[in-house]
PDB file of C-alpha atoms and ligand atoms in Angstrom:
ATOM      1  CA  MET M   1      -2.356  -4.557  -0.900  1.00 87.00           C
ATOM      2  CA  ALA M   2      -0.120  -1.536  -0.326  1.00 97.00           C
ATOM      3  CA  ILE M   3       1.147   1.159  -2.678  1.00 98.00           C
ATOM      4  CA  GLU M   4       4.321   3.000  -1.702  1.00 98.00           C
ATOM      5  CA  LEU M   5       6.167   5.896  -3.221  1.00 98.00           C
ATOM      6  CA  ARG M   6       9.979   6.151  -3.148  1.00 98.00           C
ATOM      7  CA  LEU M   7      12.493   8.603  -4.523  1.00 98.00           C
ATOM      8  CA  GLY M   8      15.467   6.750  -5.963  1.00 98.00           C
ATOM      9  CA  ASP M   9      17.009   4.449  -8.535  1.00 98.00           C
ATOM     10  CA  ILE M  10      14.719   1.543  -9.425  1.00 99.00           C
ATOM     11  CA  THR M  11      17.730  -0.733 -10.081  1.00 99.00           C
ATOM     12  CA  LYS M  12      18.764  -0.516  -6.403  1.00 98.00           C
ATOM     13  CA  ILE M  13      15.548  -1.473  -4.638  1.00 98.00           C
ATOM     14  CA  PRO M  14      14.901  -5.211  -4.096  1.00 98.00           C
ATOM     15  CA  VAL M  15      11.486  -6.437  -5.270  1.00 98.00           C
ATOM     16  CA  GLU M  16      10.344  -9.556  -7.133  1.00 98.00           C
ATOM     17  CA  ALA M  17       9.528  -7.748 -10.374  1.00 99.00           C
ATOM     18  CA  ILE M  18      11.023  -4.509 -11.682  1.00 99.00           C
ATOM     19  CA  VAL M  19       9.131  -2.751 -14.473  1.00 99.00           C
ATOM     20  CA  ASN M  20      11.149  -1.177 -17.264  1.00 99.00           C
ATOM     21  CA  ALA M  21       9.965   1.670 -19.524  1.00 99.00           C
ATOM     22  CA  ALA M  22      11.045   0.109 -22.802  1.00 98.00           C
ATOM     23  CA  ASN M  23      10.418   0.783 -26.500  1.00 98.00           C
ATOM     24  CA  SER M  24       8.514  -1.468 -28.877  1.00 98.00           C
ATOM     25  CA  GLY M  25      11.733  -2.721 -30.475  1.00 98.00           C
ATOM     26  CA  LEU M  26      12.949  -3.955 -27.055  1.00 98.00           C
ATOM     27  CA  ARG M  27      16.458  -2.971 -28.066  1.00 94.00           C
ATOM     28  CA  GLY M  28      17.430  -0.855 -25.088  1.00 96.00           C
ATOM     29  CA  GLY M  29      17.803   2.902 -24.914  1.00 96.00           C
ATOM     30  CA  GLY M  30      18.370   5.734 -22.459  1.00 98.00           C
ATOM     31  CA  GLY M  31      16.578   6.698 -19.252  1.00 98.00           C
ATOM     32  CA  VAL M  32      15.430   3.944 -16.952  1.00 98.00           C
ATOM     33  CA  ASP M  33      15.829   1.389 -19.776  1.00 98.00           C
ATOM     34  CA  GLY M  34      19.546   2.206 -20.054  1.00 98.00           C
ATOM     35  CA  ALA M  35      19.948   2.029 -16.269  1.00 98.00           C
ATOM     36  CA  ILE M  36      18.243  -1.377 -16.090  1.00 98.00           C
ATOM     37  CA  HIS M  37      20.399  -2.916 -18.818  1.00 98.00           C
ATOM     38  CA  ARG M  38      23.595  -1.424 -17.361  1.00 98.00           C
ATOM     39  CA  ALA M  39      22.877  -2.665 -13.850  1.00 98.00           C
ATOM     40  CA  GLY M  40      21.292  -5.971 -14.906  1.00 98.00           C
ATOM     41  CA  GLY M  41      24.012  -7.037 -17.336  1.00 98.00           C
ATOM     42  CA  PRO M  42      23.824  -8.646 -20.787  1.00 98.00           C
ATOM     43  CA  SER M  43      21.552 -11.593 -19.966  1.00 98.00           C
ATOM     44  CA  ILE M  44      18.486  -9.329 -20.091  1.00 98.00           C
ATOM     45  CA  MET M  45      19.160  -8.242 -23.687  1.00 98.00           C
ATOM     46  CA  GLN M  46      19.960 -11.842 -24.598  1.00 98.00           C
ATOM     47  CA  GLU M  47      16.519 -12.904 -23.390  1.00 98.00           C
ATOM     48  CA  LEU M  48      14.818  -9.991 -25.142  1.00 98.00           C
ATOM     49  CA  ARG M  49      16.185 -11.181 -28.481  1.00 97.00           C
ATOM     50  CA  ALA M  50      13.683 -14.044 -28.294  1.00 97.00           C
ATOM     51  CA  TYR M  51      10.854 -11.511 -28.735  1.00 98.00           C
ATOM     52  CA  LYS M  52       9.951  -9.834 -32.002  1.00 96.00           C
ATOM     53  CA  GLY M  53       9.275  -6.592 -30.185  1.00 97.00           C
ATOM     54  CA  CYS M  54       6.345  -5.572 -28.007  1.00 98.00           C
ATOM     55  CA  PRO M  55       3.323  -3.508 -29.030  1.00 98.00           C
ATOM     56  CA  THR M  56       2.705  -0.197 -27.298  1.00 98.00           C
ATOM     57  CA  GLY M  57       0.465  -0.747 -24.274  1.00 98.00           C
ATOM     58  CA  SER M  58       1.782  -4.208 -23.488  1.00 98.00           C
ATOM     59  CA  ALA M  59       4.743  -5.825 -21.719  1.00 98.00           C
ATOM     60  CA  VAL M  60       7.075  -8.842 -21.899  1.00 98.00           C
ATOM     61  CA  VAL M  61       8.995 -10.618 -19.148  1.00 98.00           C
ATOM     62  CA  THR M  62      12.664 -11.563 -18.764  1.00 98.00           C
ATOM     63  CA  GLY M  63      14.821 -12.610 -15.869  1.00 98.00           C
ATOM     64  CA  ALA M  64      16.510  -9.832 -13.925  1.00 99.00           C
ATOM     65  CA  GLY M  65      20.200 -10.679 -14.465  1.00 98.00           C
ATOM     66  CA  LEU M  66      22.239  -8.963 -11.748  1.00 98.00           C
ATOM     67  CA  LEU M  67      19.356  -6.806 -10.505  1.00 99.00           C
ATOM     68  CA  PRO M  68      17.922  -7.434  -7.012  1.00 98.00           C
ATOM     69  CA  ALA M  69      14.767  -9.027  -8.472  1.00 99.00           C
ATOM     70  CA  LYS M  70      13.468 -12.207 -10.118  1.00 98.00           C
ATOM     71  CA  TYR M  71      11.921 -10.636 -13.178  1.00 99.00           C
ATOM     72  CA  VAL M  72      11.960  -7.546 -15.329  1.00 99.00           C
ATOM     73  CA  PHE M  73       8.698  -6.623 -17.026  1.00 99.00           C
ATOM     74  CA  HIS M  74       9.493  -4.544 -20.108  1.00 99.00           C
ATOM     75  CA  ALA M  75       6.465  -2.303 -20.617  1.00 99.00           C
ATOM     76  CA  VAL M  76       5.990  -0.077 -23.627  1.00 99.00           C
ATOM     77  CA  GLY M  77       4.172   3.166 -22.920  1.00 98.00           C
ATOM     78  CA  PRO M  78       2.941   5.543 -25.607  1.00 98.00           C
ATOM     79  CA  VAL M  79       4.849   8.470 -27.053  1.00 98.00           C
ATOM     80  CA  TYR M  80       2.751  11.511 -26.091  1.00 98.00           C
ATOM     81  CA  MET M  81       1.405  13.220 -29.206  1.00 97.00           C
ATOM     82  CA  GLY M  82      -1.055  15.679 -27.664  1.00 97.00           C
ATOM     83  CA  GLY M  83      -3.420  13.222 -26.016  1.00 97.00           C
ATOM     84  CA  ARG M  84      -5.868  12.487 -28.831  1.00 97.00           C
ATOM     85  CA  GLY M  85      -4.168   9.363 -30.092  1.00 97.00           C
ATOM     86  CA  GLY M  86      -5.442   7.072 -27.361  1.00 98.00           C
ATOM     87  CA  GLU M  87      -2.380   7.706 -25.205  1.00 98.00           C
ATOM     88  CA  ALA M  88      -4.289   7.503 -21.903  1.00 98.00           C
ATOM     89  CA  GLU M  89      -5.680   4.059 -22.722  1.00 98.00           C
ATOM     90  CA  LEU M  90      -2.295   2.847 -23.984  1.00 98.00           C
ATOM     91  CA  LEU M  91      -0.579   4.036 -20.820  1.00 99.00           C
ATOM     92  CA  ALA M  92      -3.210   2.356 -18.622  1.00 98.00           C
ATOM     93  CA  SER M  93      -2.828  -0.790 -20.697  1.00 99.00           C
ATOM     94  CA  ALA M  94       0.971  -0.831 -20.221  1.00 99.00           C
ATOM     95  CA  TYR M  95       0.476  -0.746 -16.433  1.00 99.00           C
ATOM     96  CA  ARG M  96      -2.300  -3.356 -16.605  1.00 98.00           C
ATOM     97  CA  SER M  97      -0.098  -5.704 -18.649  1.00 98.00           C
ATOM     98  CA  CYS M  98       2.570  -5.585 -15.940  1.00 99.00           C
ATOM     99  CA  LEU M  99       0.056  -6.243 -13.176  1.00 98.00           C
ATOM    100  CA  ARG M 100      -1.318  -9.198 -15.124  1.00 98.00           C
ATOM    101  CA  LEU M 101       2.187 -10.661 -15.595  1.00 98.00           C
ATOM    102  CA  GLY M 102       2.944 -10.178 -11.911  1.00 98.00           C
ATOM    103  CA  GLU M 103      -0.329 -11.764 -10.849  1.00 98.00           C
ATOM    104  CA  GLU M 104       0.203 -14.743 -13.196  1.00 98.00           C
ATOM    105  CA  LEU M 105       3.737 -15.257 -11.902  1.00 98.00           C
ATOM    106  CA  GLY M 106       2.584 -14.847  -8.309  1.00 98.00           C
ATOM    107  CA  VAL M 107       4.997 -12.054  -7.408  1.00 98.00           C
ATOM    108  CA  LYS M 108       4.631 -10.478  -3.984  1.00 98.00           C
ATOM    109  CA  SER M 109       6.196  -7.134  -4.872  1.00 98.00           C
ATOM    110  CA  ILE M 110       6.560  -5.011  -8.003  1.00 99.00           C
ATOM    111  CA  SER M 111       8.220  -1.656  -8.699  1.00 99.00           C
ATOM    112  CA  PHE M 112       7.249   0.819 -11.408  1.00 99.00           C
ATOM    113  CA  PRO M 113       9.075   3.790 -12.860  1.00 99.00           C
ATOM    114  CA  SER M 114       7.052   6.691 -14.239  1.00 99.00           C
ATOM    115  CA  ILE M 115       6.361   5.125 -17.650  1.00 99.00           C
ATOM    116  CA  SER M 116       6.259   7.503 -20.657  1.00 99.00           C
ATOM    117  CA  THR M 117       7.018  10.729 -18.739  1.00 98.00           C
ATOM    118  CA  GLY M 118      10.685  10.979 -19.759  1.00 98.00           C
ATOM    119  CA  ALA M 119      11.744  10.649 -23.393  1.00 98.00           C
ATOM    120  CA  TYR M 120       8.133   9.908 -24.390  1.00 98.00           C
ATOM    121  CA  GLY M 121       6.898  13.271 -23.094  1.00 98.00           C
ATOM    122  CA  TYR M 122       3.686  12.278 -21.311  1.00 98.00           C
ATOM    123  CA  PRO M 123       2.510  15.111 -18.979  1.00 98.00           C
ATOM    124  CA  VAL M 124       3.440  13.925 -15.518  1.00 98.00           C
ATOM    125  CA  ALA M 125       0.319  14.896 -13.572  1.00 98.00           C
ATOM    126  CA  GLU M 126      -1.979  13.005 -15.912  1.00 98.00           C
ATOM    127  CA  ALA M 127       0.376  10.028 -16.235  1.00 98.00           C
ATOM    128  CA  ALA M 128       0.605   9.792 -12.441  1.00 98.00           C
ATOM    129  CA  ARG M 129      -3.192   9.801 -12.119  1.00 98.00           C
ATOM    130  CA  ILE M 130      -3.497   6.967 -14.639  1.00 98.00           C
ATOM    131  CA  ALA M 131      -0.673   4.957 -13.058  1.00 98.00           C
ATOM    132  CA  VAL M 132      -2.174   5.185  -9.573  1.00 98.00           C
ATOM    133  CA  GLU M 133      -5.704   4.438 -10.741  1.00 98.00           C
ATOM    134  CA  VAL M 134      -4.614   1.235 -12.499  1.00 98.00           C
ATOM    135  CA  VAL M 135      -2.089   0.024  -9.911  1.00 98.00           C
ATOM    136  CA  LYS M 136      -4.684   0.464  -7.118  1.00 97.00           C
ATOM    137  CA  THR M 137      -6.648  -2.430  -8.632  1.00 95.00           C
ATOM    138  CA  THR M 138      -3.919  -5.074  -8.277  1.00 97.00           C
ATOM    139  CA  SER M 139      -3.896  -8.066  -5.970  1.00 97.00           C
ATOM    140  CA  ILE M 140      -0.058  -7.991  -5.780  1.00 98.00           C
ATOM    141  CA  PRO M 141       0.646  -7.346  -2.082  1.00 98.00           C
ATOM    142  CA  LEU M 142       3.202  -4.541  -2.527  1.00 98.00           C
ATOM    143  CA  ALA M 143       3.481  -2.084  -5.416  1.00 98.00           C
ATOM    144  CA  LEU M 144       6.161   0.618  -5.391  1.00 98.00           C
ATOM    145  CA  PHE M 145       6.470   3.677  -7.574  1.00 98.00           C
ATOM    146  CA  VAL M 146      10.189   4.397  -7.702  1.00 99.00           C
ATOM    147  CA  ILE M 147      10.585   7.949  -8.903  1.00 98.00           C
ATOM    148  CA  PHE M 148      13.810   9.568  -9.973  1.00 98.00           C
ATOM    149  CA  ASP M 149      13.204  13.303  -9.462  1.00 98.00           C
ATOM    150  CA  GLU M 150      11.380  15.570  -7.014  1.00 98.00           C
ATOM    151  CA  GLN M 151       8.953  17.110  -9.529  1.00 98.00           C
ATOM    152  CA  THR M 152       7.695  13.720 -10.638  1.00 98.00           C
ATOM    153  CA  LEU M 153       7.539  12.565  -7.021  1.00 98.00           C
ATOM    154  CA  LYS M 154       5.204  15.499  -6.222  1.00 98.00           C
ATOM    155  CA  ALA M 155       2.870  14.480  -9.044  1.00 98.00           C
ATOM    156  CA  TYR M 156       2.669  10.883  -7.793  1.00 98.00           C
ATOM    157  CA  SER M 157       2.236  12.044  -4.251  1.00 98.00           C
ATOM    158  CA  ALA M 158      -0.720  14.216  -5.338  1.00 98.00           C
ATOM    159  CA  ALA M 159      -2.212  11.355  -7.351  1.00 98.00           C
ATOM    160  CA  LEU M 160      -2.018   9.029  -4.358  1.00 98.00           C
ATOM    161  CA  GLU M 161      -3.954  11.424  -2.114  1.00 94.00           C
TER     162      GLU M 161
HETATM  163  N1  AR6 E 201      15.145   4.673 -11.688  1.00 94.35           N
HETATM  164  C1  AR6 E 201      13.883   5.153 -11.699  1.00 94.35           C
HETATM  165  N2  AR6 E 201      13.428   6.036 -12.619  1.00 94.35           N
HETATM  166  C2  AR6 E 201      14.305   6.451 -13.565  1.00 94.35           C
HETATM  167  C3  AR6 E 201      15.634   5.988 -13.639  1.00 94.35           C
HETATM  168  C4  AR6 E 201      16.058   5.060 -12.641  1.00 94.35           C
HETATM  169  N3  AR6 E 201      17.295   4.564 -12.615  1.00 94.35           N
HETATM  170  N4  AR6 E 201      16.242   6.598 -14.702  1.00 94.35           N
HETATM  171  C5  AR6 E 201      15.327   7.422 -15.268  1.00 94.35           C
HETATM  172  N5  AR6 E 201      14.157   7.335 -14.589  1.00 94.35           N
HETATM  173  P1  AR6 E 201      12.287   7.341 -19.616  1.00 94.35           P
HETATM  174  P2  AR6 E 201       9.875   6.850 -21.250  1.00 94.35           P
HETATM  175  C6  AR6 E 201      12.890   8.050 -14.807  1.00 94.35           C
HETATM  176  O1  AR6 E 201      12.759   8.358 -20.590  1.00 94.35           O
HETATM  177  O2  AR6 E 201       9.448   8.261 -21.162  1.00 94.35           O
HETATM  178  C7  AR6 E 201      14.201   4.924 -23.420  1.00 94.35           C
HETATM  179  O3  AR6 E 201      15.208   5.309 -24.314  1.00 94.35           O
HETATM  180  C8  AR6 E 201      12.900   9.304 -15.642  1.00 94.35           C
HETATM  181  O4  AR6 E 201      13.400  10.405 -14.874  1.00 94.35           O
HETATM  182  O5  AR6 E 201      13.259   6.375 -19.079  1.00 94.35           O
HETATM  183  O6  AR6 E 201       8.844   5.761 -21.073  1.00 94.35           O
HETATM  184  C9  AR6 E 201      13.467   3.669 -23.840  1.00 94.35           C
HETATM  185  O7  AR6 E 201      14.323   2.769 -24.530  1.00 94.35           O
HETATM  186  C10 AR6 E 201      11.421   9.462 -15.963  1.00 94.35           C
HETATM  187  O8  AR6 E 201      10.736  10.055 -14.853  1.00 94.35           O
HETATM  188  O9  AR6 E 201      11.066   6.449 -20.237  1.00 94.35           O
HETATM  189  C11 AR6 E 201      12.389   4.190 -24.741  1.00 94.35           C
HETATM  190  O10 AR6 E 201      12.872   4.387 -26.061  1.00 94.35           O
HETATM  191  C12 AR6 E 201      10.951   8.013 -16.093  1.00 94.35           C
HETATM  192  O11 AR6 E 201      12.005   7.215 -15.538  1.00 94.35           O
HETATM  193  C13 AR6 E 201      12.054   5.527 -24.128  1.00 94.35           C
HETATM  194  O12 AR6 E 201      13.203   5.949 -23.412  1.00 94.35           O
HETATM  195  C14 AR6 E 201      10.682   7.564 -17.509  1.00 94.35           C
HETATM  196  O13 AR6 E 201      11.607   8.155 -18.412  1.00 94.35           O
HETATM  197  C15 AR6 E 201      10.901   5.394 -23.146  1.00 94.35           C
HETATM  198  O14 AR6 E 201      10.553   6.666 -22.671  1.00 94.35           O
END
Protein backbone atom coordinates (compact mmCIF):
# COMPACT_ATOMS: atom_id res chain seq x y z
CA MET A 1 0.00 0.00 0.00
CA ALA A 2 0.99 3.64 -0.46
CA ILE A 3 0.55 6.69 1.76
CA GLU A 4 0.57 10.10 0.09
CA LEU A 5 0.44 13.60 1.44
CA ARG A 6 -1.38 16.43 -0.38
CA LEU A 7 -2.04 20.06 0.37
CA GLY A 8 -5.59 20.97 -0.60
CA ASP A 9 -9.33 20.67 -0.13
CA ILE A 10 -10.41 17.11 0.65
CA THR A 11 -13.77 17.65 -1.12
CA LYS A 12 -11.99 18.14 -4.47
CA ILE A 13 -9.82 15.04 -4.65
CA PRO A 14 -11.41 11.87 -6.11
CA VAL A 15 -11.05 8.75 -3.95
CA GLU A 16 -13.44 5.93 -3.03
CA ALA A 17 -13.85 6.99 0.60
CA ILE A 18 -13.46 10.47 2.07
CA VAL A 19 -13.07 10.70 5.85
CA ASN A 20 -14.84 13.52 7.65
CA ALA A 21 -13.84 14.96 11.05
CA ALA A 22 -17.31 14.94 12.57
CA ASN A 23 -18.78 15.38 16.06
CA SER A 24 -20.55 12.70 18.07
CA GLY A 25 -23.96 14.22 17.33
CA LEU A 26 -23.31 13.83 13.57
CA ARG A 27 -25.17 17.07 13.01
CA GLY A 28 -22.63 18.94 10.93
CA GLY A 29 -20.45 21.85 11.96
CA GLY A 30 -17.57 24.00 10.74
CA GLY A 31 -14.13 23.10 9.41
CA VAL A 32 -13.82 20.10 7.15
CA ASP A 33 -17.26 18.86 8.29
CA GLY A 34 -18.89 22.06 6.99
CA ALA A 35 -16.96 21.81 3.72
CA ILE A 36 -18.01 18.18 3.19
CA HIS A 37 -21.70 18.88 3.75
CA ARG A 38 -21.62 22.01 1.57
CA ALA A 39 -19.90 20.26 -1.32
CA GLY A 40 -21.69 16.91 -0.89
CA GLY A 41 -25.22 18.30 -0.67
CA PRO A 42 -28.15 17.39 1.59
CA SER A 43 -28.25 13.63 0.99
CA ILE A 44 -25.33 13.12 3.40
CA MET A 45 -27.17 14.74 6.32
CA GLN A 46 -30.32 12.84 5.36
CA GLU A 47 -28.42 9.56 5.70
CA LEU A 48 -26.81 10.63 8.97
CA ARG A 49 -30.24 11.09 10.53
CA ALA A 50 -30.54 7.30 10.58
CA TYR A 51 -27.78 7.18 13.21
CA LYS A 52 -28.23 8.08 16.86
CA GLY A 53 -24.83 9.73 16.90
CA CYS A 54 -21.37 8.19 16.97
CA PRO A 55 -19.14 7.66 19.99
CA THR A 56 -15.77 9.40 20.11
CA GLY A 57 -13.12 7.13 18.59
CA SER A 58 -15.44 5.51 16.08
CA ALA A 59 -16.93 6.23 12.65
CA VAL A 60 -20.09 5.73 10.58
CA VAL A 61 -20.54 5.51 6.81
CA THR A 62 -22.82 7.35 4.38
CA GLY A 63 -22.86 7.80 0.65
CA ALA A 64 -20.92 10.74 -0.73
CA GLY A 65 -23.70 12.76 -2.40
CA LEU A 66 -22.12 15.11 -4.94
CA LEU A 67 -18.55 14.51 -3.75
CA PRO A 68 -16.09 12.70 -6.06
CA ALA A 69 -16.26 9.53 -3.93
CA LYS A 70 -18.48 6.54 -3.13
CA TYR A 71 -18.53 6.90 0.63
CA VAL A 72 -17.97 9.35 3.43
CA PHE A 73 -16.70 7.92 6.70
CA HIS A 74 -17.70 10.27 9.51
CA ALA A 75 -15.05 9.82 12.20
CA VAL A 76 -15.25 11.39 15.63
CA GLY A 77 -11.91 12.35 17.11
CA PRO A 78 -11.42 13.47 20.71
CA VAL A 79 -11.52 17.03 21.98
CA TYR A 80 -8.00 17.63 23.32
CA MET A 81 -8.11 18.24 27.07
CA GLY A 82 -4.41 18.11 27.93
CA GLY A 83 -3.66 14.55 26.89
CA ARG A 84 -4.49 12.62 30.06
CA GLY A 85 -8.03 11.71 29.11
CA GLY A 86 -7.11 8.91 26.74
CA GLU A 87 -7.06 11.26 23.76
CA ALA A 88 -4.21 9.44 21.99
CA GLU A 89 -6.04 6.12 22.08
CA LEU A 90 -9.32 7.74 21.00
CA LEU A 91 -7.62 9.45 18.07
CA ALA A 92 -5.93 6.19 17.00
CA SER A 93 -9.28 4.44 17.34
CA ALA A 94 -11.02 7.00 15.09
CA TYR A 95 -8.45 6.32 12.35
CA ARG A 96 -8.67 2.55 12.90
CA SER A 97 -12.47 2.63 12.61
CA CYS A 98 -12.19 4.28 9.20
CA LEU A 99 -9.61 1.77 7.99
CA ARG A 100 -11.84 -1.08 9.15
CA LEU A 101 -14.85 0.37 7.29
CA GLY A 102 -12.76 0.85 4.16
CA GLU A 103 -11.36 -2.67 4.34
CA GLU A 104 -14.84 -4.16 4.88
CA LEU A 105 -16.25 -2.21 1.94
CA GLY A 106 -13.25 -3.10 -0.21
CA VAL A 107 -12.30 0.47 -1.10
CA LYS A 108 -9.11 0.97 -3.08
CA SER A 109 -8.44 4.53 -1.93
CA ILE A 110 -9.22 6.63 1.14
CA SER A 111 -8.48 10.24 2.09
CA PHE A 112 -8.09 11.61 5.61
CA PRO A 113 -8.12 15.14 6.94
CA SER A 114 -6.12 15.94 10.07
CA ILE A 115 -8.73 14.71 12.55
CA SER A 116 -9.03 16.65 15.85
CA THR A 117 -6.34 19.27 15.11
CA GLY A 118 -8.73 22.10 14.23
CA ALA A 119 -11.66 22.99 16.48
CA TYR A 120 -10.79 20.05 18.77
CA GLY A 121 -7.34 21.45 19.55
CA TYR A 122 -5.18 18.32 19.34
CA PRO A 123 -1.45 19.27 19.07
CA VAL A 124 -0.60 18.71 15.44
CA ALA A 125 2.80 17.03 15.76
CA GLU A 126 1.47 14.33 18.07
CA ALA A 127 -1.77 13.89 16.11
CA ALA A 128 0.23 13.48 12.89
CA ARG A 129 2.44 10.81 14.49
CA ILE A 130 -0.62 8.85 15.63
CA ALA A 131 -2.38 9.22 12.27
CA VAL A 132 0.62 7.97 10.31
CA GLU A 133 1.34 5.10 12.69
CA VAL A 134 -2.22 3.77 12.41
CA VAL A 135 -2.74 4.39 8.69
CA LYS A 136 0.56 2.61 7.89
CA THR A 137 -1.06 -0.66 9.01
CA THR A 138 -3.89 -0.68 6.45
CA SER A 139 -4.33 -3.03 3.53
CA ILE A 140 -6.20 -0.33 1.53
CA PRO A 141 -3.98 0.23 -1.52
CA LEU A 142 -3.89 4.05 -1.41
CA ALA A 143 -4.28 6.29 1.64
CA LEU A 144 -4.04 10.07 1.28
CA PHE A 145 -3.66 12.69 3.96
CA VAL A 146 -5.26 15.81 2.51
CA ILE A 147 -4.04 18.73 4.55
CA PHE A 148 -5.40 22.24 4.41
CA ASP A 149 -2.52 24.42 5.64
CA GLU A 150 1.27 24.51 5.39
CA GLN A 151 1.99 24.18 9.13
CA THR A 152 -0.06 21.01 9.41
CA LEU A 153 1.48 19.70 6.19
CA LYS A 154 4.96 20.08 7.75
CA ALA A 155 3.90 18.03 10.77
CA TYR A 156 2.57 15.20 8.58
CA SER A 157 5.62 15.35 6.39
CA ALA A 158 7.84 14.95 9.47
CA ALA A 159 5.70 12.09 10.77
CA LEU A 160 5.98 10.26 7.46
CA GLU A 161 9.79 10.38 7.48
N1 LIG B 1 -10.09 19.87 3.36
C1 LIG B 1 -9.14 19.33 4.16
N2 LIG B 1 -8.91 19.74 5.43
C2 LIG B 1 -9.69 20.75 5.91
C3 LIG B 1 -10.72 21.35 5.15
C4 LIG B 1 -10.91 20.88 3.82
N3 LIG B 1 -11.84 21.38 3.01
N4 LIG B 1 -11.30 22.32 5.92
C5 LIG B 1 -10.66 22.33 7.11
N5 LIG B 1 -9.69 21.38 7.11
P1 LIG B 1 -11.69 20.61 12.03
P2 LIG B 1 -11.69 18.76 14.33
C6 LIG B 1 -8.72 21.03 8.16
O1 LIG B 1 -11.91 21.77 12.93
O2 LIG B 1 -10.56 19.46 14.97
C7 LIG B 1 -16.43 20.63 13.25
O3 LIG B 1 -17.27 21.70 13.61
C8 LIG B 1 -8.46 22.02 9.27
O4 LIG B 1 -7.60 23.07 8.81
O5 LIG B 1 -12.47 20.55 10.78
O6 LIG B 1 -11.70 17.25 14.30
C9 LIG B 1 -17.06 19.27 13.49
O7 LIG B 1 -18.46 19.30 13.30
C10 LIG B 1 -7.78 21.13 10.30
O8 LIG B 1 -6.39 20.96 9.96
O9 LIG B 1 -11.96 19.20 12.79
C11 LIG B 1 -16.71 18.99 14.92
O10 LIG B 1 -17.63 19.60 15.81
C12 LIG B 1 -8.48 19.79 10.11
O11 LIG B 1 -9.19 19.90 8.87
C13 LIG B 1 -15.36 19.64 15.08
O12 LIG B 1 -15.28 20.66 14.10
C14 LIG B 1 -9.46 19.43 11.21
O13 LIG B 1 -10.12 20.59 11.69
C15 LIG B 1 -14.24 18.64 14.81
O14 LIG B 1 -13.01 19.25 15.06
